[in-house]
Coordinates of C-alpha atoms in Angstrom, one line a residue:
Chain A
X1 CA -4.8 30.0 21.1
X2 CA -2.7 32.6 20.1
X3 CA -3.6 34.9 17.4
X4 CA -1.7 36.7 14.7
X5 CA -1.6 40.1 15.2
X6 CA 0.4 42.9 12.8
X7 CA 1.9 45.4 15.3
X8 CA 2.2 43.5 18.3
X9 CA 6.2 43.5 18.1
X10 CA 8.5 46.2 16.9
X11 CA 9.7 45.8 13.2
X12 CA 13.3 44.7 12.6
X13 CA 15.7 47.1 11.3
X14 CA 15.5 46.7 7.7
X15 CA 14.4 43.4 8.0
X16 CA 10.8 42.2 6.2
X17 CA 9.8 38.9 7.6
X18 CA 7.2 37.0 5.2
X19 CA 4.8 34.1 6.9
X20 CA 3.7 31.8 4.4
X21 CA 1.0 29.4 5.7
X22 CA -0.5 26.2 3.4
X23 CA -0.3 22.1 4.1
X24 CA 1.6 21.6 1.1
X25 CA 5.1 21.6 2.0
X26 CA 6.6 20.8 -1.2
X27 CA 4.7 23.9 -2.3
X28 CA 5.8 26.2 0.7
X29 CA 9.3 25.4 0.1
X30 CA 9.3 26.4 -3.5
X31 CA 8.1 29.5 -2.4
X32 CA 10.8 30.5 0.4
X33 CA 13.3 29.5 -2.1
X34 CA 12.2 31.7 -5.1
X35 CA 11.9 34.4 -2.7
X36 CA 14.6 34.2 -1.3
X37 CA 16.6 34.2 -4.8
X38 CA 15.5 37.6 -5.3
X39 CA 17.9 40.0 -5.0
X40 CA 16.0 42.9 -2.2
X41 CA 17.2 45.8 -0.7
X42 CA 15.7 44.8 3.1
X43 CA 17.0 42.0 4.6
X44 CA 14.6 38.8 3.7
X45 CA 13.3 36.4 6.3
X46 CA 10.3 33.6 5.5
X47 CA 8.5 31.5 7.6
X48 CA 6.7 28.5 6.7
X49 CA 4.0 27.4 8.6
X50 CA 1.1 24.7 8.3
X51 CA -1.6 26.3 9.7
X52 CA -2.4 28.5 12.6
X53 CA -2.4 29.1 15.4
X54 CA 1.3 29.0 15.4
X55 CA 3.6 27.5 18.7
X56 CA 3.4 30.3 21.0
X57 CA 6.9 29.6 22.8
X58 CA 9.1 30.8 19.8
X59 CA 10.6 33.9 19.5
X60 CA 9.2 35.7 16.4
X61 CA 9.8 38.3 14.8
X62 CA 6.7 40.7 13.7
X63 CA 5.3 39.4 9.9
X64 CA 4.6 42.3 7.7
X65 CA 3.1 40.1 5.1
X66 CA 1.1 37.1 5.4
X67 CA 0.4 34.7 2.8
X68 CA -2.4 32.0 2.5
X69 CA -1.1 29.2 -0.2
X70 CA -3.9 26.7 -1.5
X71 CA -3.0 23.9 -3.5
X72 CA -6.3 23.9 -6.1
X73 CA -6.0 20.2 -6.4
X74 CA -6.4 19.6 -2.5
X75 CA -9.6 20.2 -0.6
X76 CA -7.5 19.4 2.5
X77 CA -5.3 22.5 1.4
X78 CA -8.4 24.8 1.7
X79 CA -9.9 23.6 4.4
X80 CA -6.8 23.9 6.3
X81 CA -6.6 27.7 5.2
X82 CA -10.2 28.3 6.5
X83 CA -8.9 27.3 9.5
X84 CA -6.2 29.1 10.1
X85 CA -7.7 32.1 8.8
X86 CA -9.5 32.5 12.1
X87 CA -6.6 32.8 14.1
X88 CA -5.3 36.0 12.6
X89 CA -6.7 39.5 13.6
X90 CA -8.7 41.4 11.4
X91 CA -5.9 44.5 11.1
X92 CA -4.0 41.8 8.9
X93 CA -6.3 42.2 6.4
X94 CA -6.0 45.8 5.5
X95 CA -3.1 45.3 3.3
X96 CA -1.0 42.9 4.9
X97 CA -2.3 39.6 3.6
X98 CA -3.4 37.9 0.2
X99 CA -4.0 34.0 -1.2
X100 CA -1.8 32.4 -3.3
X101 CA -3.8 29.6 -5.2
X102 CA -1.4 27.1 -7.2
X103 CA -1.9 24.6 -9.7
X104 CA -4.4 26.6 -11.7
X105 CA -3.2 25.5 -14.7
X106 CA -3.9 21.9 -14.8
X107 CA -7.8 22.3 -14.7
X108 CA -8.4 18.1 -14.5
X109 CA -6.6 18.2 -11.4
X110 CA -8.6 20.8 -9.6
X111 CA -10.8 19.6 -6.8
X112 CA -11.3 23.7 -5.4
X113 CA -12.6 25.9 -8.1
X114 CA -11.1 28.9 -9.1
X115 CA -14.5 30.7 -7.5
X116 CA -14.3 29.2 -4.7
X117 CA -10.4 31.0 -3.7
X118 CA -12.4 34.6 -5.6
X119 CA -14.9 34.4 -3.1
X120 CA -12.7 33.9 -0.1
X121 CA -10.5 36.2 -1.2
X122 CA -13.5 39.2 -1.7
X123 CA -14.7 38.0 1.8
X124 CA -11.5 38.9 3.3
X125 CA -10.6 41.8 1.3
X126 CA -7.6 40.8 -0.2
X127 CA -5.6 39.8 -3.1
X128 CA -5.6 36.6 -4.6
X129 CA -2.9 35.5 -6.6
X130 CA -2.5 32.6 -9.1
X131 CA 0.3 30.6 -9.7
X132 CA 1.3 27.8 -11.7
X133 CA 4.8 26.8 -9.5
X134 CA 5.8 24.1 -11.6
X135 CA 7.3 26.9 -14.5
X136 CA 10.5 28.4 -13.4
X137 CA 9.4 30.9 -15.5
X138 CA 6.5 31.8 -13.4
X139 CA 7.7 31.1 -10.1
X140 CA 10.6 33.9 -10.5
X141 CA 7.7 36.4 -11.8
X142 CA 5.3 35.6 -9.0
X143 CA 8.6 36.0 -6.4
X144 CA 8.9 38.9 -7.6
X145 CA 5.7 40.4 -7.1
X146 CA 5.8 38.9 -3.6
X147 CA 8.7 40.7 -2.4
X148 CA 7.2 43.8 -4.2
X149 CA 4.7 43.6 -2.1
X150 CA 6.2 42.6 0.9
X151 CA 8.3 46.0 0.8
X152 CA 5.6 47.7 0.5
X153 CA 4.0 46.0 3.6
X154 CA 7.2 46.4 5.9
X155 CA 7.3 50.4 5.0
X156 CA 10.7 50.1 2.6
X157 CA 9.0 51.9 -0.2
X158 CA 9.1 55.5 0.5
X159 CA 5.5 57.2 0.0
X160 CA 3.9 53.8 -0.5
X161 CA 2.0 52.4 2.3
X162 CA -0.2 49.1 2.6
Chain B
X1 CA 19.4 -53.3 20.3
X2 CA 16.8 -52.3 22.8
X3 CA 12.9 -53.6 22.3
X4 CA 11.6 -50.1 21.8
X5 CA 13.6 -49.1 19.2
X6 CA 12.6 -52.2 17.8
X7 CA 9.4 -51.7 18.1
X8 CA 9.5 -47.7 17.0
X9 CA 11.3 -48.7 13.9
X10 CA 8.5 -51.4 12.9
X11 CA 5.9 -48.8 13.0
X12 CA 7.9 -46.6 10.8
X13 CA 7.8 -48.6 8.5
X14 CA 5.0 -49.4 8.2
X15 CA 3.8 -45.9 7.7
X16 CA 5.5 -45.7 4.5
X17 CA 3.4 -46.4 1.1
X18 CA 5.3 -49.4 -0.7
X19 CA 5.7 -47.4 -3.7
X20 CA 8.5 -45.4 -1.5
X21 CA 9.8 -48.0 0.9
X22 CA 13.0 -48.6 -1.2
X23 CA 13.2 -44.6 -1.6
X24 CA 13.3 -44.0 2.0
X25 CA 15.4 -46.7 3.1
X26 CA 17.9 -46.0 0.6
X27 CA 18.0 -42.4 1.9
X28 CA 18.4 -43.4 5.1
X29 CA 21.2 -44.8 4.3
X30 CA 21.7 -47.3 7.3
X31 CA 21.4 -50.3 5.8
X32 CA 24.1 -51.9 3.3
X33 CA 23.6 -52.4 -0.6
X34 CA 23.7 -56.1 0.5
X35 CA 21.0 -56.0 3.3
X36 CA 18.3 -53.9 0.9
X37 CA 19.2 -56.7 -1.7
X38 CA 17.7 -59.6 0.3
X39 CA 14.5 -57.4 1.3
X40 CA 11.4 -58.8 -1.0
X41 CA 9.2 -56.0 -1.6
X42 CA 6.3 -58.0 -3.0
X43 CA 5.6 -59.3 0.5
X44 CA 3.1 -58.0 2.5
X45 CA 3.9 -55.0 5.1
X46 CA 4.2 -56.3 8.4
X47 CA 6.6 -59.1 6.9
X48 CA 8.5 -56.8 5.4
X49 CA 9.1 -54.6 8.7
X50 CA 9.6 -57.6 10.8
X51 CA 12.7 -58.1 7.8
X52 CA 13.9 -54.5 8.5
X53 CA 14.1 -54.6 11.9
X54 CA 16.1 -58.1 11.8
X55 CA 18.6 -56.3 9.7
X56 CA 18.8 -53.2 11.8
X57 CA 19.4 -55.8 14.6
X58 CA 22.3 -57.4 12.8
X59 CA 23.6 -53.8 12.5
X60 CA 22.7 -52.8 15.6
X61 CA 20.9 -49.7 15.4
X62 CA 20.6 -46.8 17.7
X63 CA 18.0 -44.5 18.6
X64 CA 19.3 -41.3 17.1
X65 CA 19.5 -43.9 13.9
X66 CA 15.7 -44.4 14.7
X67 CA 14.8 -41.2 14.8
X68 CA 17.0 -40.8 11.5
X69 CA 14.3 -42.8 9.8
X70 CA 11.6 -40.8 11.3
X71 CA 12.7 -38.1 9.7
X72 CA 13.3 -39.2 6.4
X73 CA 10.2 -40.2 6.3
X74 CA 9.0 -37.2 7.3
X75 CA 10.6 -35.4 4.8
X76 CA 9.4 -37.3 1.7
X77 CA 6.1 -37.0 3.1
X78 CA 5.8 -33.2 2.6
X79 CA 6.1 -33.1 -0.9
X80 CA 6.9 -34.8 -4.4
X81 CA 7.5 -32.5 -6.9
X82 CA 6.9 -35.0 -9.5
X83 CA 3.9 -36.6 -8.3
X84 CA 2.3 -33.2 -8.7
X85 CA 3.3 -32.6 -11.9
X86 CA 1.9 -35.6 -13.2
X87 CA -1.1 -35.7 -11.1
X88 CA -2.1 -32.1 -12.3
X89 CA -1.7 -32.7 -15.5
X90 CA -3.5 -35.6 -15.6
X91 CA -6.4 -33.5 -14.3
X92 CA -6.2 -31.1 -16.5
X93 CA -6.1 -33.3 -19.8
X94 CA -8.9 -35.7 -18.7
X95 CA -11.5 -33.0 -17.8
X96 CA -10.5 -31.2 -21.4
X97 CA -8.9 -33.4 -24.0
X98 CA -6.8 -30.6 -25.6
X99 CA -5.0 -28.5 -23.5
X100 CA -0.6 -27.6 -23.2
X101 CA 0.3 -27.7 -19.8
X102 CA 4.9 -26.9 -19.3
X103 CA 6.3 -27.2 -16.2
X104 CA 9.9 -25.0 -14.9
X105 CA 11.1 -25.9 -12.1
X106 CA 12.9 -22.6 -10.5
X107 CA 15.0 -21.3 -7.4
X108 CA 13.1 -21.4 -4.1
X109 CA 10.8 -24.8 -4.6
X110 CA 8.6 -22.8 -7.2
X111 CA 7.1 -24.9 -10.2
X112 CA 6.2 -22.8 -13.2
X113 CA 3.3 -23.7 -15.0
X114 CA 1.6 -22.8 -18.4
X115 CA -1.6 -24.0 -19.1
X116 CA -2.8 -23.5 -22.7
X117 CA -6.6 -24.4 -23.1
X118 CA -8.7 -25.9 -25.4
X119 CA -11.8 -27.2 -25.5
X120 CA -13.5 -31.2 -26.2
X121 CA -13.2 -30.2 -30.1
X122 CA -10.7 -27.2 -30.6
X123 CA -6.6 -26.8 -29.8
X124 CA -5.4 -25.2 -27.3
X125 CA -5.0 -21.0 -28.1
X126 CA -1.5 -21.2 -27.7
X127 CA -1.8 -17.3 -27.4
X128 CA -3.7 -16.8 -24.4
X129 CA -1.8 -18.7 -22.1
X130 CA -2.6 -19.1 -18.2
X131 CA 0.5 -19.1 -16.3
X132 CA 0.3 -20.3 -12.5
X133 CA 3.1 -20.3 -10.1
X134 CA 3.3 -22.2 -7.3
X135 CA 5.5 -22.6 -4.1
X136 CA 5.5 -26.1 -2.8
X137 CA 6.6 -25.7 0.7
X138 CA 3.7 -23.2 1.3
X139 CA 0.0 -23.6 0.7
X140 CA 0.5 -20.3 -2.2
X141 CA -0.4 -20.4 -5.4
X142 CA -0.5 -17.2 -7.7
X143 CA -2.1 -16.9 -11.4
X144 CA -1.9 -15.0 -13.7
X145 CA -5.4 -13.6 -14.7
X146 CA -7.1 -15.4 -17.9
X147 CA -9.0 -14.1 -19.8
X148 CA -11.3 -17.8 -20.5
X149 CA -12.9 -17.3 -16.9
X150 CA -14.8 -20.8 -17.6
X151 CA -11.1 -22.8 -16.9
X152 CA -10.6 -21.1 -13.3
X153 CA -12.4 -23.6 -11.0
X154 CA -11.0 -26.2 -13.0
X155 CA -7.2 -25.4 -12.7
X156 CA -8.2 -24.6 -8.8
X157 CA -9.7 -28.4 -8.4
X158 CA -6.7 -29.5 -10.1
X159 CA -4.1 -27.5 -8.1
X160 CA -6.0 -28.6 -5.0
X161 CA -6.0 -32.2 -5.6
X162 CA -2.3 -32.5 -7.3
X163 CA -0.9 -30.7 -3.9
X164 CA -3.0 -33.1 -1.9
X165 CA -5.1 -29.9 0.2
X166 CA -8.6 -29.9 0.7
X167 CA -9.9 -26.7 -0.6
X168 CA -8.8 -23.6 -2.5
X169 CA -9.8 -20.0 -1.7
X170 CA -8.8 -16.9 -3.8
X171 CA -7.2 -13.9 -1.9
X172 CA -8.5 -10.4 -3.0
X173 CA -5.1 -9.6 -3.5
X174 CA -4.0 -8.6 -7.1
X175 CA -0.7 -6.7 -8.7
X176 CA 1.2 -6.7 -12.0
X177 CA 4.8 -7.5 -9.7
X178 CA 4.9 -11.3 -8.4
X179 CA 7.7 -10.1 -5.9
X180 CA 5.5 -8.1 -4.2
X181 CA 2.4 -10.4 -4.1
X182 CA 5.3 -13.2 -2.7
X183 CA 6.6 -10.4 -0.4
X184 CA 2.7 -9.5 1.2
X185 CA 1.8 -13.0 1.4
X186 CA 5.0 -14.5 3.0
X187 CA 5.3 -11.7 5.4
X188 CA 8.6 -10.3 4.1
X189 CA 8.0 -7.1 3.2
X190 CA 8.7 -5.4 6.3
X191 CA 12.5 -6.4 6.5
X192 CA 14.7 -3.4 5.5
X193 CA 17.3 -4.1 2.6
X194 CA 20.5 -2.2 2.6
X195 CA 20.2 0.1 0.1
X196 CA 20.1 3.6 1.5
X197 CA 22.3 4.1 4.9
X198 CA 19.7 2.6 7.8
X199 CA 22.2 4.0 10.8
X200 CA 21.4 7.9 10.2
X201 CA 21.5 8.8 14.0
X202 CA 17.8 10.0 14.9
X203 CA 18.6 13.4 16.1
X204 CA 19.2 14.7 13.0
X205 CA 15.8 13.2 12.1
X206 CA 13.7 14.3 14.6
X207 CA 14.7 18.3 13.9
X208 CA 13.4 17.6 10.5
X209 CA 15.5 20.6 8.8
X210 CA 17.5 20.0 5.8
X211 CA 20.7 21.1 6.1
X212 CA 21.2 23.3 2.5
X213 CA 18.2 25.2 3.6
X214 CA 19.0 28.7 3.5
X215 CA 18.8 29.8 7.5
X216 CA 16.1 32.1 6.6
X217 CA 13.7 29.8 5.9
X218 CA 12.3 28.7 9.1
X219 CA 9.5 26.3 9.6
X220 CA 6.9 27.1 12.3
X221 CA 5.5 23.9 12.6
X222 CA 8.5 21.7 13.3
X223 CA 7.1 20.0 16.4
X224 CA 3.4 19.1 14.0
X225 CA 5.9 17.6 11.3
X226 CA 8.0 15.2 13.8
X227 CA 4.6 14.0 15.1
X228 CA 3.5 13.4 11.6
X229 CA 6.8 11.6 9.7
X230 CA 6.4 9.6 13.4
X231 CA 2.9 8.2 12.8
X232 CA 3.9 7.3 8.9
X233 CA 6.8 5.8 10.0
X234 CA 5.1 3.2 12.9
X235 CA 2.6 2.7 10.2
X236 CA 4.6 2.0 6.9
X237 CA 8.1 1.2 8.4
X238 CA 11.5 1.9 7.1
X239 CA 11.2 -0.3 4.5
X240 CA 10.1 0.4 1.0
X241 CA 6.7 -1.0 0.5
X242 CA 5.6 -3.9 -1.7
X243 CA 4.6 -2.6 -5.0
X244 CA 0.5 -2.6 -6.2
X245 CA -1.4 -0.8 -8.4
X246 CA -5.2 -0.5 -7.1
X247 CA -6.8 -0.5 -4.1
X248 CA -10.9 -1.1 -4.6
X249 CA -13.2 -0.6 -1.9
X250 CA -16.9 -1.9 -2.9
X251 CA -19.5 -0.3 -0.3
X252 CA -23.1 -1.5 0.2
X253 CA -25.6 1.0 2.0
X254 CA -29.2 0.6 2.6
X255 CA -30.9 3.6 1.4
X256 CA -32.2 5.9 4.6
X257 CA -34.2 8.3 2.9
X258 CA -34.5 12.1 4.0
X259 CA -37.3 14.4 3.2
X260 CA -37.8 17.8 4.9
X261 CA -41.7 18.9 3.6
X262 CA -39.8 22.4 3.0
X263 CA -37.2 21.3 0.8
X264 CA -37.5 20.3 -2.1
X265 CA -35.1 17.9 -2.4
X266 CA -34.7 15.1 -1.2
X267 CA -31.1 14.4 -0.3
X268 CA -29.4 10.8 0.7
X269 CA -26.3 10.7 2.8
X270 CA -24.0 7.9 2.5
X271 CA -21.9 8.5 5.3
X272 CA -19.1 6.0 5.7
X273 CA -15.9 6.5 7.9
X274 CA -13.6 5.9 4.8
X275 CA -15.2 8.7 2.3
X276 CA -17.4 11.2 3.0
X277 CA -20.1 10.6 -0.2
X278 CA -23.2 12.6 -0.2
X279 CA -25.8 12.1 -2.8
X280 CA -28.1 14.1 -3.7
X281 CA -30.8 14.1 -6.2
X282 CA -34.3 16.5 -7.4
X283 CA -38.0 17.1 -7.0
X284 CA -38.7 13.9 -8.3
X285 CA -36.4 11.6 -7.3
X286 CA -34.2 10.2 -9.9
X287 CA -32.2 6.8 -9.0
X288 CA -32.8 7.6 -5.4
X289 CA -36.6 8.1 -4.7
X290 CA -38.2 4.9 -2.8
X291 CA -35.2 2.7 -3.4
X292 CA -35.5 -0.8 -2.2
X293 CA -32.0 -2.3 -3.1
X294 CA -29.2 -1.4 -1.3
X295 CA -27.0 1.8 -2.9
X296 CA -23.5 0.4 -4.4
X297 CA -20.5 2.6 -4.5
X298 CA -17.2 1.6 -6.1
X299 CA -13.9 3.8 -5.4
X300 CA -11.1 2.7 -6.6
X301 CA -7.6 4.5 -5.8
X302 CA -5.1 3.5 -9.0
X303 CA -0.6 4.5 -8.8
X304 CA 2.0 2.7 -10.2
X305 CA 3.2 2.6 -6.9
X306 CA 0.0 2.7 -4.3
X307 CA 1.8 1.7 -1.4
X308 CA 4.8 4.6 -1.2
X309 CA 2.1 7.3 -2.4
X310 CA -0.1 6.4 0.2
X311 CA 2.8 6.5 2.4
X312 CA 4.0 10.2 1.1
X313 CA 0.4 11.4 1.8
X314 CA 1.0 12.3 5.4
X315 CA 4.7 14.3 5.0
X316 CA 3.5 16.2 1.8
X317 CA 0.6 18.0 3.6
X318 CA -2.0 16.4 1.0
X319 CA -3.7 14.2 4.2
X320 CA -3.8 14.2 7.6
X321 CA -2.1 11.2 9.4
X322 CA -2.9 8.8 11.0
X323 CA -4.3 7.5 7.3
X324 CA -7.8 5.5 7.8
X325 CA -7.0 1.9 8.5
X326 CA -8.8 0.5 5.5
X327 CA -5.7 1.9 3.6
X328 CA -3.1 1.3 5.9
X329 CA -3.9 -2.3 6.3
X330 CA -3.6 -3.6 2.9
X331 CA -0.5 -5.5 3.6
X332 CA -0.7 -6.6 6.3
X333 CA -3.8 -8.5 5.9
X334 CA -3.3 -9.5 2.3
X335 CA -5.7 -7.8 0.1
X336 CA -6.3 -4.9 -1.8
X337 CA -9.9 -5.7 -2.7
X338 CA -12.1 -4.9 -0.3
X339 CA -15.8 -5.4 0.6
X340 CA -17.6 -3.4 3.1
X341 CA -21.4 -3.5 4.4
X342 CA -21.7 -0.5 6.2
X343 CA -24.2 -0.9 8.5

């Protein structure tokens, strides 16, 4: 059982390595690829991953931001999250992780209520961000705000910190 | 020519009905226009053999000439289309006076048949038509569903009796596409046609990686998502799946009752391996306080195409695979409308 710790290898040299972790891969990819459309300063890496822990023979680099996707219309997709989530150390969670719950805004399709990702998210102390990825429109904003913070979280905003 | 075949050949014949004899013989095309000529068909059977096999003597017949006959006969045996026709029909109009019944022959020994009913003293509602298709080398029928439920055991007594079988049973197996109902019930569904390229080499499969993904996307889980598209692929196949619409599971509990003096509620679990259901109702009971029938629960799973979403379910992260055998076995055992006691 390996588990997920911030600082336990040395950054990358202008590098910001994003781990994205959620069961829907259709979702996950959407993601990576939005990111990665941004145009960024730092050199951009994502991961995808389905849950944690992650295979512990692969050469990683160190994740400076950590992202939890839930798919509101899956139960699976949230239990799957609660999972993971106890595989990663508790420094993550001073800055360096947040939810991403998707599908929001087709209400008759949600099986996980909105409170439900709120509540996890104050447990955990961190961000929750909602998403409808089936707009372009929304998808480029919400990339946006993820590299944002994903600078911030890798230390390539000067006198900004997590 | 040799006493057995003699002998073989007078049996034969006289296992054919007399209404056929000249049919077969004629097919069987050994005798001469001259010889069936001088046969007398209004004689009775065993004189008539002894006849035949004088002639085949004259002619000398073989045994593979024999065995010719045999099967012939074997062959008009199995089935005559028109004799069915008739015979159903017949059925049909002397139980109900008025009714339409059309037959179309098509490709693949399938009779078409609409059956437009009436009753003793009204015509036949030429606008609610029942149309029934049946395949007369295989003991299939499929119907189309009518909505005058009173003519169904009829129209099975009459297919049943008109194909010369001994009972009918209806299959719990329903869909809007006739190909895939013939494709589940003959077993052919799991033969893979040629439309996308079937000789991709399996490494590139097994890494799982598209290859205009942008080399800084990498996927953790590679080795989870081989084991996974693995399992959907031993269960569904290569092949696309026979199309359906519903799947209906019908579940019969007996009601265990749980009360804890503390709580206030009283709280019923219906645990089956399929669904997890809980039920759970107030202080005073409701529909589940001191219940003596059996609790029913209906679930009913509804796509235009049931099969290839169930089959997606796995890859797309929305399930974990294997899937439960109650959905993966609908084809394979012919229904999609289940009923389970849960014990």
């Amino acid at each position: 059982m390996l588990v997920l710790r911030p600082l336990d290898k040395l950054p990358g040299l202008n590098t910001a390595t994003l781990l994205l972790v959620g069961t829907d891969d259709a979702l996950l990819q959407q993601r990576a690829d939005s990111r990665l459309k941004m145009d960024c300063a730092s050199e951009l890496r994502v991961h995808l991953a389905r849950s944690l822990p992650l295979p512990s023979n692969v050469n990683r680099p160190l994740v400076d931001l950590l992202v939890f996707v839930i798919n509101l219309h899956s139960k699976y997709s949230l239990q799957s999250v609660e999972k993971s989530l106890y595989h990663v150390d508790a420094s993550f969670f001073l800055g360096k992780a947040c939810f991403l719950a998707a599908g929001a805004g087709r209400e008759s399709h949600c099986s996980v209520h909105r409170n439900t990702i709120m509540r996890l998210a104050h447990t955990y102390r961190s961000p929750v961000l909602f998403c409808d990825l089936e707009v372009e429109g929304f998808r480029a904003t919400m990339a946006q705000r993820l590299v944002r913070m994903l600078q911030i979280c890798a230390g390539h905003m000067p006198s900004v910190s997590a | 020519m040799d006493e057995t075949i003699a002998e073989f050949i007078r049996r034969t014949i006289l296992k054919i009905p007399m209404s056929e004899m000249m049919t077969v013989l004629e097919a069987w095309n050994f005798l001469s226009e001259s010889q069936l000529q001088t046969l007398n068909l209004r004689q009775r059977k065993d004189s008539l053999a002894q006849s035949v096999v004088l002639l085949c003597e004259e002619k000398c017949a073989s045994l593979s000439d024999a065995a010719l006959l045999d099967i012939v006969c074997e062959d008009l045996d199995l089935f005559d289309i028109e004799q069915f026709k008739s015979s159903f029909k017949k059925i049909l109009q002397r139980a109900l006076r008025n009714v339409t019944v059309s037959f179309r022959d098509a490709e693949e020994n399938a009779v078409w048949i609409r059956i437009a009913w009436g009753t003793q003293y009204t015509k036949p509602n030429q606008y609610k038509p029942t149309y029934v298709v049946y395949y007369s080398h295989t003991p299939y029928a499929f119907t189309s569903s009518s909505r005058l439920k009173s003519n169904i055991p009829l129209l099975g007594q009459a297919l049943t009796v008109a194909s010369k079988h001994h009972q009918i049973v209806k299959m719990d197996l329903r869909s809007r596409y006739l190909d895939s109902l013939k494709a589940i019930v003959f077993k052919q569904y799991n033969q893979n046609f040629e439309i996308h390229n079937p000789t991709a080499p399996l490494q590139e499969r097994s890494v799982g990686l598209d290859i205009n993904t942008d080399s800084r996307i990498i996927h953790e889980n590679a080795v989870e998502k081989d084991k996974v598209q693995r399992i959907t692929q031993e269960t569904f196949g290569d092949y696309p799946q026979p199309r359906l619409e519903f799947a209906q599971y019908k579940f019969w509990k007996a009601a265990m009752l749980t009360t804890t003096p503390q709580t206030p509620t009283q709280s019923l679990q219906f645990h089956n391996r399929f669904l997890e259901t809980k039920f759970k109702s107030d202080l005073n009971g409701g529909i589940l306080a001191d219940r003596e029938e059996p609790l029913r629960c209906l679930i009913k799973f509804s796509s235009p195409h049931l099969l290839e979403a169930l089959k997606s379910l796995a890859p797309a992260g929305i399930a974990d695979a294997p899937l439960s055998p109650l959905l993966t076995c609908i084809p394979s055992r012919g229904m999609n409308y289940f009923k389970i006691r849960d014990k």
